[in-house]
């Protein structure tokens, strides 16, 4: 790793996810001292969680200690609130941490709508602990109902369809097609892939009630029995941390330098921030936007402290890749769909290259590609000065 630049000022980053890791790196390059606050101190690769839940990837493929990737201090704590006037973060348990500039990157959590029985009887998939719990508790036979046909639901249903062939899997989506946030061509490719893996897809069905035995739906297919998994959406809770800030649906509203409106000296990036693209269009929550925004927010926090010029965030959504194991996937590069005519085979490789680029931009990575005939392709990346090894499986 490069030698530490001379230090003037202290930037605190809340969260060690995609946005937090890149914010830490961006601030470090700006010549300030950086402390990242995160309960586990691990940088999590959330797009790999479905693979962990299905048993295709190990937990070590889906997270790494942040200090092995970026040369910063990590404080293993939960941030409870920010005192903007005093430039302090209030930690769970009562401790306080002062900052010269702050970057909030605490991500989002599962959104639990007010459906009777949902919170009590369904489980979700948001972090490594959820993935391990699912892996240990999901039945091998019987029935599973996955509610939410967005990218996480499609990925999980396809992974489990392959990993648990004796489990009858139903994927329920409220909209009239899968992947409602994506172009229709992706939805048809996802539908074909799920058919190949014997997943039943119910579109246009709202969940009315969940109990210990399954779900009641509206519409003609009224009941599905089985274990229930809810992946119907994410909810940011930026307002809980920063009471004086302006928020939209719990996401912190930021200006062009990613400074939070109503909270001077505080920047935000990733799922917790309401980002817009180059053309002013709202951006959905994604890893690629989180890492782009994190880098700018971290650099701007350092620039504020050291009196340098701040950068305008120019965020660009380049595409989407959903790797579902077995060398297949669906996705798109810009508007061009992948998943038809054999292009589904390209997606896992694209996913690997996206992961490697992410690691390389964080700390520099060397990659070794392994491929045993009939098995998934694996890439082992050696990252940073400590030589942390991460394995991505495509
Ligand atoms: C199962 C799943 C699959 C996904 N697949 C894809 C995909 O294929 N492609 C894609 O682009 N996106 C995907 N996403 C979305 C993507 O992972 C997120 O948009 C991205 O992780 C956002 O990065 P972030 O840094 O904002 O938040 P996160 O990655 O969620 O990181 C937030 C961090 O903040 C920490 N934290 C939370 N609260 C506090 C607190 N109070 N104090 C301190 N630390 C805190 C958390 O521990 C965590 O480390 C997926 C998400 C999930 C859950």
Coordinates of C-alpha atoms and ligand atoms in Angstrom, one line a residue:
X1 CA 0.0 0.0 0.0
X2 CA 1.2 3.6 -0.7
X3 CA 2.7 5.6 2.2
X4 CA 0.2 7.7 4.1
X5 CA -0.1 11.3 2.9
X6 CA 0.4 14.0 5.4
X7 CA -2.6 14.3 7.6
X8 CA -4.6 17.5 8.4
X9 CA -8.2 17.1 9.7
X10 CA -10.4 14.2 10.5
X11 CA -13.1 12.8 8.2
X12 CA -15.5 10.2 9.7
X13 CA -17.4 7.8 7.5
X14 CA -20.5 6.0 8.8
X15 CA -20.8 2.5 7.1
X16 CA -18.3 0.2 5.4
X17 CA -20.4 -0.8 2.4
X18 CA -19.8 0.1 -1.2
X19 CA -20.3 3.8 -0.6
X20 CA -18.4 3.8 2.7
X21 CA -15.3 1.9 1.4
X22 CA -14.9 4.2 -1.5
X23 CA -15.6 7.3 0.6
X24 CA -12.9 6.2 2.9
X25 CA -10.5 5.7 0.0
X26 CA -11.5 9.1 -1.5
X27 CA -11.0 10.9 1.8
X28 CA -7.7 9.2 2.4
X29 CA -6.3 10.3 -1.0
X30 CA -7.3 13.8 0.1
X31 CA -4.7 13.8 2.8
X32 CA -6.9 13.6 6.0
X33 CA -7.2 11.2 8.9
X34 CA -10.1 8.8 8.3
X35 CA -12.2 6.8 10.7
X36 CA -14.9 4.5 9.5
X37 CA -17.7 3.5 12.0
X38 CA -19.4 0.2 11.3
X39 CA -20.8 -2.4 13.6
X40 CA -18.9 -5.3 12.1
X41 CA -16.1 -3.4 10.3
X42 CA -16.6 -5.7 7.4
X43 CA -17.1 -4.5 3.8
X44 CA -20.0 -6.6 2.4
X45 CA -20.6 -7.6 -1.2
X46 CA -24.4 -7.7 -1.1
X47 CA -24.9 -8.9 -4.7
X48 CA -23.1 -12.2 -3.7
X49 CA -25.5 -12.9 -0.8
X50 CA -28.0 -14.9 -2.9
X51 CA -25.0 -17.2 -3.8
X52 CA -24.1 -17.5 -0.1
X53 CA -27.7 -18.3 0.9
X54 CA -27.8 -21.0 -1.9
X55 CA -24.5 -22.5 -0.7
X56 CA -22.7 -21.7 -4.0
X57 CA -20.4 -19.1 -2.3
X58 CA -18.8 -19.0 1.1
X59 CA -19.2 -16.2 3.5
X60 CA -15.6 -15.2 2.9
X61 CA -16.5 -14.5 -0.7
X62 CA -19.1 -12.0 0.4
X63 CA -17.2 -9.9 2.9
X64 CA -13.8 -8.7 4.0
X65 CA -12.4 -6.7 6.9
X66 CA -12.3 -3.1 5.7
X67 CA -8.9 -2.3 7.1
X68 CA -7.5 -5.1 4.8
X69 CA -8.8 -3.2 1.8
X70 CA -8.3 0.5 2.7
X71 CA -5.6 2.1 4.9
X72 CA -8.0 3.7 7.5
X73 CA -9.0 3.3 11.1
X74 CA -12.1 1.3 11.8
X75 CA -14.3 1.8 14.9
X76 CA -16.7 -1.1 15.4
X77 CA -19.7 0.8 16.6
X78 CA -23.3 1.6 15.6
X79 CA -23.8 5.4 15.0
X80 CA -27.1 6.4 16.6
X81 CA -27.4 10.1 15.8
X82 CA -25.4 13.0 14.4
X83 CA -25.1 16.3 16.3
X84 CA -24.5 18.6 13.4
X85 CA -24.0 21.7 15.5
X86 CA -21.3 20.2 17.6
X87 CA -19.7 18.1 14.7
X88 CA -20.1 14.9 16.7
X89 CA -21.4 11.4 16.0
X90 CA -23.3 9.9 19.0
X91 CA -22.6 6.2 19.2
X92 CA -24.9 3.5 20.6
X93 CA -23.9 3.1 24.2
X94 CA -23.3 6.8 24.6
X95 CA -19.8 7.5 23.2
X96 CA -19.1 10.5 21.0
X97 CA -16.8 10.9 18.0
X98 CA -15.9 14.3 16.7
X99 CA -15.3 15.1 13.1
X100 CA -14.2 17.9 10.8
X101 CA -16.4 16.5 8.0
X102 CA -18.7 13.5 7.9
X103 CA -19.8 11.1 5.2
X104 CA -23.0 9.1 5.9
X105 CA -23.2 5.8 4.0
X106 CA -25.3 3.6 6.2
X107 CA -27.2 2.0 3.3
X108 CA -30.8 0.8 3.7
X109 CA -32.7 -2.0 5.4
X110 CA -35.6 -4.3 4.4
X111 CA -38.8 -2.4 3.9
X112 CA -41.6 -4.2 5.8
X113 CA -45.0 -3.0 4.5
X114 CA -48.1 -3.3 6.8
X115 CA -49.2 -6.7 5.6
X116 CA -50.7 -8.8 8.4
X117 CA -48.2 -11.5 9.6
X118 CA -45.4 -10.5 7.2
X119 CA -42.9 -9.2 9.8
X120 CA -43.6 -12.2 12.1
X121 CA -43.6 -15.1 9.6
X122 CA -41.3 -14.0 6.8
X123 CA -37.5 -13.7 6.6
X124 CA -35.5 -11.4 4.3
X125 CA -32.0 -11.1 2.8
X126 CA -30.1 -8.0 3.4
X127 CA -26.8 -8.9 5.1
X128 CA -24.4 -11.8 5.7
X129 CA -26.2 -13.0 8.8
X130 CA -29.5 -13.2 6.9
X131 CA -27.7 -15.2 4.1
X132 CA -26.2 -17.7 6.7
X133 CA -29.5 -18.1 8.5
X134 CA -31.3 -18.8 5.2
X135 CA -28.6 -21.3 4.2
X136 CA -29.0 -23.1 7.5
X137 CA -32.8 -23.0 7.8
X138 CA -34.2 -23.2 4.3
X139 CA -35.8 -26.6 3.7
X140 CA -34.4 -29.0 1.0
X141 CA -37.8 -30.3 0.2
X142 CA -41.3 -28.9 0.5
X143 CA -42.2 -25.4 -0.7
X144 CA -40.8 -21.9 -0.6
X145 CA -42.6 -18.7 -1.5
X146 CA -40.4 -15.8 -2.5
X147 CA -42.3 -12.5 -2.5
X148 CA -40.8 -9.7 -4.6
X149 CA -39.8 -10.2 -8.3
X150 CA -37.2 -7.4 -8.4
X151 CA -33.5 -8.2 -9.0
X152 CA -33.0 -9.8 -5.5
X153 CA -36.0 -12.0 -5.8
X154 CA -35.1 -13.2 -9.4
X155 CA -31.5 -13.9 -8.3
X156 CA -32.5 -15.8 -5.2
X157 CA -35.2 -17.8 -6.9
X158 CA -32.8 -18.8 -9.7
X159 CA -29.9 -19.6 -7.4
X160 CA -32.2 -21.7 -5.1
X161 CA -33.9 -23.4 -8.1
X162 CA -30.4 -24.7 -9.0
X163 CA -29.1 -25.5 -5.5
X164 CA -32.3 -27.1 -4.1
X165 CA -33.9 -29.0 -7.0
X166 CA -36.4 -30.8 -4.7
X167 CA -37.8 -27.6 -3.3
X168 CA -40.9 -26.3 -5.0
X169 CA -40.3 -22.5 -5.5
X170 CA -42.9 -19.9 -6.3
X171 CA -41.9 -16.3 -7.0
X172 CA -44.7 -13.7 -6.5
X173 CA -44.6 -10.3 -8.0
X174 CA -47.2 -7.6 -7.6
X175 CA -46.5 -5.9 -10.9
X176 CA -47.6 -7.5 -14.2
X177 CA -44.0 -8.5 -15.0
X178 CA -40.7 -9.4 -13.3
X179 CA -38.0 -6.8 -12.8
X180 CA -40.4 -3.9 -13.0
X181 CA -37.6 -1.4 -12.7
X182 CA -35.8 -2.8 -15.8
X183 CA -36.6 -2.9 -19.5
X184 CA -39.2 -5.5 -20.6
X185 CA -36.6 -7.5 -22.5
X186 CA -34.8 -8.3 -19.3
X187 CA -38.1 -9.5 -17.7
X188 CA -38.6 -12.0 -20.5
X189 CA -35.0 -13.3 -20.2
X190 CA -35.5 -13.7 -16.5
X191 CA -38.8 -15.5 -17.0
X192 CA -37.1 -18.0 -19.3
X193 CA -34.2 -18.6 -16.9
X194 CA -36.6 -19.2 -14.0
X195 CA -38.7 -21.7 -16.1
X196 CA -35.5 -23.6 -16.9
X197 CA -34.9 -23.9 -13.1
X198 CA -38.5 -25.0 -12.4
X199 CA -39.5 -21.9 -10.5
X200 CA -43.2 -21.0 -10.7
X201 CA -43.7 -17.3 -11.4
X202 CA -47.0 -15.5 -10.3
X203 CA -47.3 -12.0 -11.7
X204 CA -49.9 -9.4 -10.8
X205 CA -50.5 -10.8 -7.3
X206 CA -50.5 -8.8 -4.1
X207 CA -49.8 -10.6 -0.8
X208 CA -52.7 -10.0 1.6
X209 CA -51.7 -12.0 4.6
X210 CA -48.8 -14.2 5.8
X211 CA -49.1 -17.0 8.4
X212 CA -46.9 -19.8 9.7
X213 CA -48.0 -22.0 6.7
X214 CA -47.7 -19.7 3.7
X215 CA -49.3 -16.7 2.0
X216 CA -52.8 -15.6 1.0
X217 CA -52.7 -13.7 -2.3
X218 CA -55.4 -11.7 -4.1
X219 CA -56.4 -12.7 -7.6
X220 CA -57.2 -16.2 -8.8
X221 CA -54.2 -18.2 -7.4
X222 CA -55.3 -17.4 -3.8
X223 CA -53.0 -19.4 -1.6
X224 CA -49.4 -20.7 -1.7
X225 CA -48.1 -22.8 1.2
X226 CA -44.5 -22.9 2.2
X227 CA -41.7 -21.0 4.0
X228 CA -42.0 -17.3 3.1
X229 CA -39.1 -15.1 2.1
X230 CA -39.8 -11.3 1.6
X231 CA -37.5 -9.3 -0.7
X232 CA -40.1 -6.7 -1.8
X233 CA -38.0 -3.5 -1.3
X234 CA -35.5 -1.5 0.7
X235 CA -36.0 1.5 3.0
X236 CA -33.4 4.1 3.9
X237 CA -33.6 5.7 7.3
X238 CA -31.4 8.8 6.9
X239 CA -33.8 10.9 9.0
X240 CA -33.2 8.7 12.1
X241 CA -29.5 9.7 12.1
X242 CA -29.8 13.3 10.9
X243 CA -33.0 14.9 12.2
X244 CA -32.3 18.3 10.7
X245 CA -31.7 17.1 7.2
X246 CA -34.1 17.1 4.2
X247 CA -35.1 13.6 3.2
X248 CA -37.2 11.9 0.5
X249 CA -38.6 8.5 1.4
X250 CA -35.9 8.3 4.2
X251 CA -33.1 9.1 1.7
X252 CA -31.0 12.2 2.4
X253 CA -31.3 14.9 -0.2
X254 CA -27.9 16.0 -1.4
X255 CA -26.6 18.8 -3.5
X256 CA -24.2 18.6 -6.5
X257 CA -21.2 18.1 -4.1
X258 CA -23.2 15.4 -2.2
X259 CA -23.5 17.6 0.8
X260 CA -26.7 17.0 2.7
X261 CA -29.3 19.7 2.5
X262 CA -29.8 21.2 6.0
X263 CA -26.6 19.6 7.4
X264 CA -23.5 21.6 6.6
X265 CA -20.2 19.6 6.8
X266 CA -22.2 16.3 6.3
X267 CA -22.0 14.4 3.0
X268 CA -24.0 11.3 2.0
X269 CA -23.7 8.6 -0.6
X270 CA -25.1 5.2 -1.6
X271 CA -28.6 3.8 -0.7
X272 CA -29.1 6.3 2.1
X273 CA -28.8 9.3 -0.3
X274 CA -31.4 10.4 -3.0
X275 CA -29.0 10.5 -6.0
X276 CA -29.7 11.8 -9.4
X277 CA -27.9 11.1 -12.7
X278 CA -26.2 13.5 -15.1
X279 CA -29.6 14.4 -16.5
X280 CA -31.3 15.0 -13.2
X281 CA -33.2 11.7 -13.2
X282 CA -33.5 9.9 -9.8
X283 CA -31.2 6.9 -9.5
X284 CA -32.3 3.6 -7.8
X285 CA -30.3 1.9 -5.1
X286 CA -27.3 0.0 -6.6
X287 CA -23.8 -0.9 -5.8
X288 CA -22.3 0.9 -8.8
X289 CA -23.9 4.2 -7.9
X290 CA -22.9 3.7 -4.3
X291 CA -19.3 3.3 -5.2
X292 CA -19.2 6.3 -7.6
X293 CA -21.0 8.5 -5.2
X294 CA -18.9 7.3 -2.2
X295 CA -15.7 8.3 -3.9
X296 CA -16.9 11.8 -4.7
X297 CA -18.4 12.3 -1.2
X298 CA -15.2 11.1 0.5
X299 CA -13.0 13.4 -1.7
X300 CA -15.3 16.3 -1.1
X301 CA -15.3 15.8 2.7
X302 CA -11.5 15.9 2.6
X303 CA -11.5 18.9 0.3
X304 CA -13.8 20.8 2.7
X305 CA -11.4 20.1 5.6
X306 CA -8.2 21.0 3.7
X307 CA -9.7 24.0 1.8
X308 CA -9.5 22.5 -1.6
X309 CA -12.0 22.7 -4.5
X310 CA -14.9 20.3 -4.3
X311 CA -16.0 18.1 -7.3
X312 CA -19.5 18.0 -8.8
X313 CA -20.9 14.4 -8.7
X314 CA -21.5 13.1 -12.2
X315 CA -23.1 9.7 -11.5
X316 CA -23.8 7.4 -14.4
X317 CA -25.8 4.1 -14.4
X318 CA -23.9 1.8 -16.8
X319 CA -26.0 -1.3 -16.7
X320 CA -27.1 -4.2 -14.5
X321 CA -25.8 -7.7 -14.0
X322 CA -27.6 -10.5 -12.2
X323 CA -25.4 -13.6 -11.9
X324 CA -27.5 -16.6 -10.9
X325 CA -24.9 -19.4 -10.8
X326 CA -24.3 -22.2 -13.2
X327 CA -22.6 -19.8 -15.6
X328 CA -25.8 -18.0 -16.4
X329 CA -27.4 -14.6 -15.7
X330 CA -29.4 -11.8 -17.0
X331 CA -28.5 -8.1 -17.3
X332 CA -27.8 -5.2 -19.6
X333 CA -25.0 -3.0 -20.7
X334 CA -26.6 0.4 -20.9
X335 CA -29.9 -0.3 -22.6
X336 CA -28.6 -3.5 -24.5
X337 CA -30.1 -6.6 -22.9
X338 CA -28.0 -9.7 -22.0
X339 CA -29.8 -13.0 -21.5
X340 CA -31.0 -13.9 -25.0
X341 CA -29.2 -16.0 -27.6
X342 CA -26.5 -17.3 -25.3
X343 CA -25.6 -13.8 -23.9
X344 CA -26.7 -15.1 -20.5
X345 CA -23.3 -16.9 -20.4
X346 CA -21.5 -13.5 -20.5
X347 CA -23.2 -12.1 -17.4
X348 CA -21.2 -14.1 -14.7
X349 CA -17.9 -12.9 -16.4
X350 CA -19.1 -9.4 -16.5
X351 CA -20.1 -9.6 -12.8
X352 CA -16.5 -10.9 -12.0
X353 CA -15.0 -8.0 -13.9
X354 CA -17.2 -5.5 -12.1
X355 CA -16.1 -7.0 -8.7
X356 CA -12.5 -6.9 -9.7
X357 CA -12.7 -3.3 -10.9
X358 CA -14.3 -2.4 -7.5
X359 CA -11.5 -4.1 -5.6
X360 CA -8.8 -2.7 -7.8
X361 CA -10.1 0.8 -7.3
X362 CA -10.2 0.3 -3.5
X363 CA -6.7 -1.0 -2.9
X364 CA -5.3 -2.6 -6.0
X365 CA -6.0 -6.3 -6.7
X366 CA -4.2 -9.1 -8.4
X367 CA -6.5 -11.8 -9.8
X368 CA -6.0 -15.5 -10.5
X369 CA -8.6 -17.2 -12.5
X370 CA -9.4 -20.8 -11.8
X371 CA -11.7 -23.0 -13.8
X372 CA -12.3 -26.7 -13.1
X373 CA -14.2 -28.4 -16.0
X374 CA -17.9 -28.6 -15.1
X375 CA -17.6 -26.2 -12.2
X376 CA -18.1 -22.5 -11.8
X377 CA -15.3 -20.1 -12.8
X378 CA -13.6 -18.7 -9.7
X379 CA -11.4 -15.6 -9.5
X380 CA -9.2 -15.2 -6.4
X381 CA -8.2 -11.6 -5.9
X382 CA -5.4 -10.6 -3.7
X383 CA -6.1 -7.2 -2.3
X384 CA -4.0 -4.5 -0.6
X385 CA -0.7 -4.8 1.3
X386 CA -2.0 -7.4 3.7
X387 CA -2.8 -9.7 0.7
X388 CA -6.4 -10.4 1.7
X389 CA -7.7 -13.1 -0.6
X390 CA -11.3 -12.8 -1.9
X391 CA -12.9 -15.4 -4.1
X392 CA -15.6 -14.4 -6.6
X393 CA -17.4 -17.2 -8.2
X394 CA -19.2 -16.8 -11.5
Ligands
LIG1 C1 -29.4 -9.4 -1.7 C2 -29.0 -8.2 -2.5 C3 -28.6 -8.3 -3.8 C4 -28.2 -7.1 -4.5 N1 -27.8 -7.3 -5.8 C5 -27.3 -6.2 -6.5 C6 -26.8 -6.3 -7.8 O1 -26.8 -7.4 -8.3 N2 -26.3 -5.2 -8.4 C7 -26.4 -3.9 -7.8 O2 -25.9 -2.9 -8.4 N3 -26.9 -3.8 -6.5 C8 -27.4 -4.9 -5.9 N4 -27.9 -4.7 -4.6 C9 -27.9 -3.4 -4.0 C10 -26.6 -3.0 -3.5 O3 -25.9 -4.0 -2.8 C11 -26.7 -1.7 -2.7 O4 -27.3 -0.7 -3.5 C12 -25.3 -1.3 -2.2 O5 -24.8 -2.2 -1.3 C13 -25.4 0.1 -1.5 O6 -24.2 0.4 -0.9 P1 -24.2 1.3 0.4 O7 -22.7 1.4 0.8 O8 -25.0 2.5 0.3 O9 -24.9 0.4 1.5 P2 -24.5 -1.0 2.1 O10 -23.7 -1.8 1.2 O11 -25.8 -1.6 2.6 O12 -23.6 -0.7 3.4 C14 -24.1 0.0 4.5 C15 -23.1 -0.2 5.6 O13 -23.5 0.6 6.7 C16 -23.4 -0.1 7.9 N5 -24.4 0.5 8.9 C17 -25.7 0.5 8.8 N6 -26.2 1.2 9.8 C18 -25.2 1.8 10.5 C19 -25.1 2.6 11.6 N7 -26.1 3.1 12.3 N8 -23.8 2.9 12.1 C20 -22.7 2.5 11.4 N9 -22.8 1.7 10.3 C21 -24.0 1.3 9.9 C22 -23.8 -1.5 7.6 O14 -23.3 -2.4 8.5 C23 -23.1 -1.7 6.2 O15 -21.8 -2.1 6.3 C24 -28.2 -5.9 -3.9 C25 -28.7 -5.7 -2.5 C26 -29.0 -6.9 -1.8 C27 -29.5 -6.8 -0.4

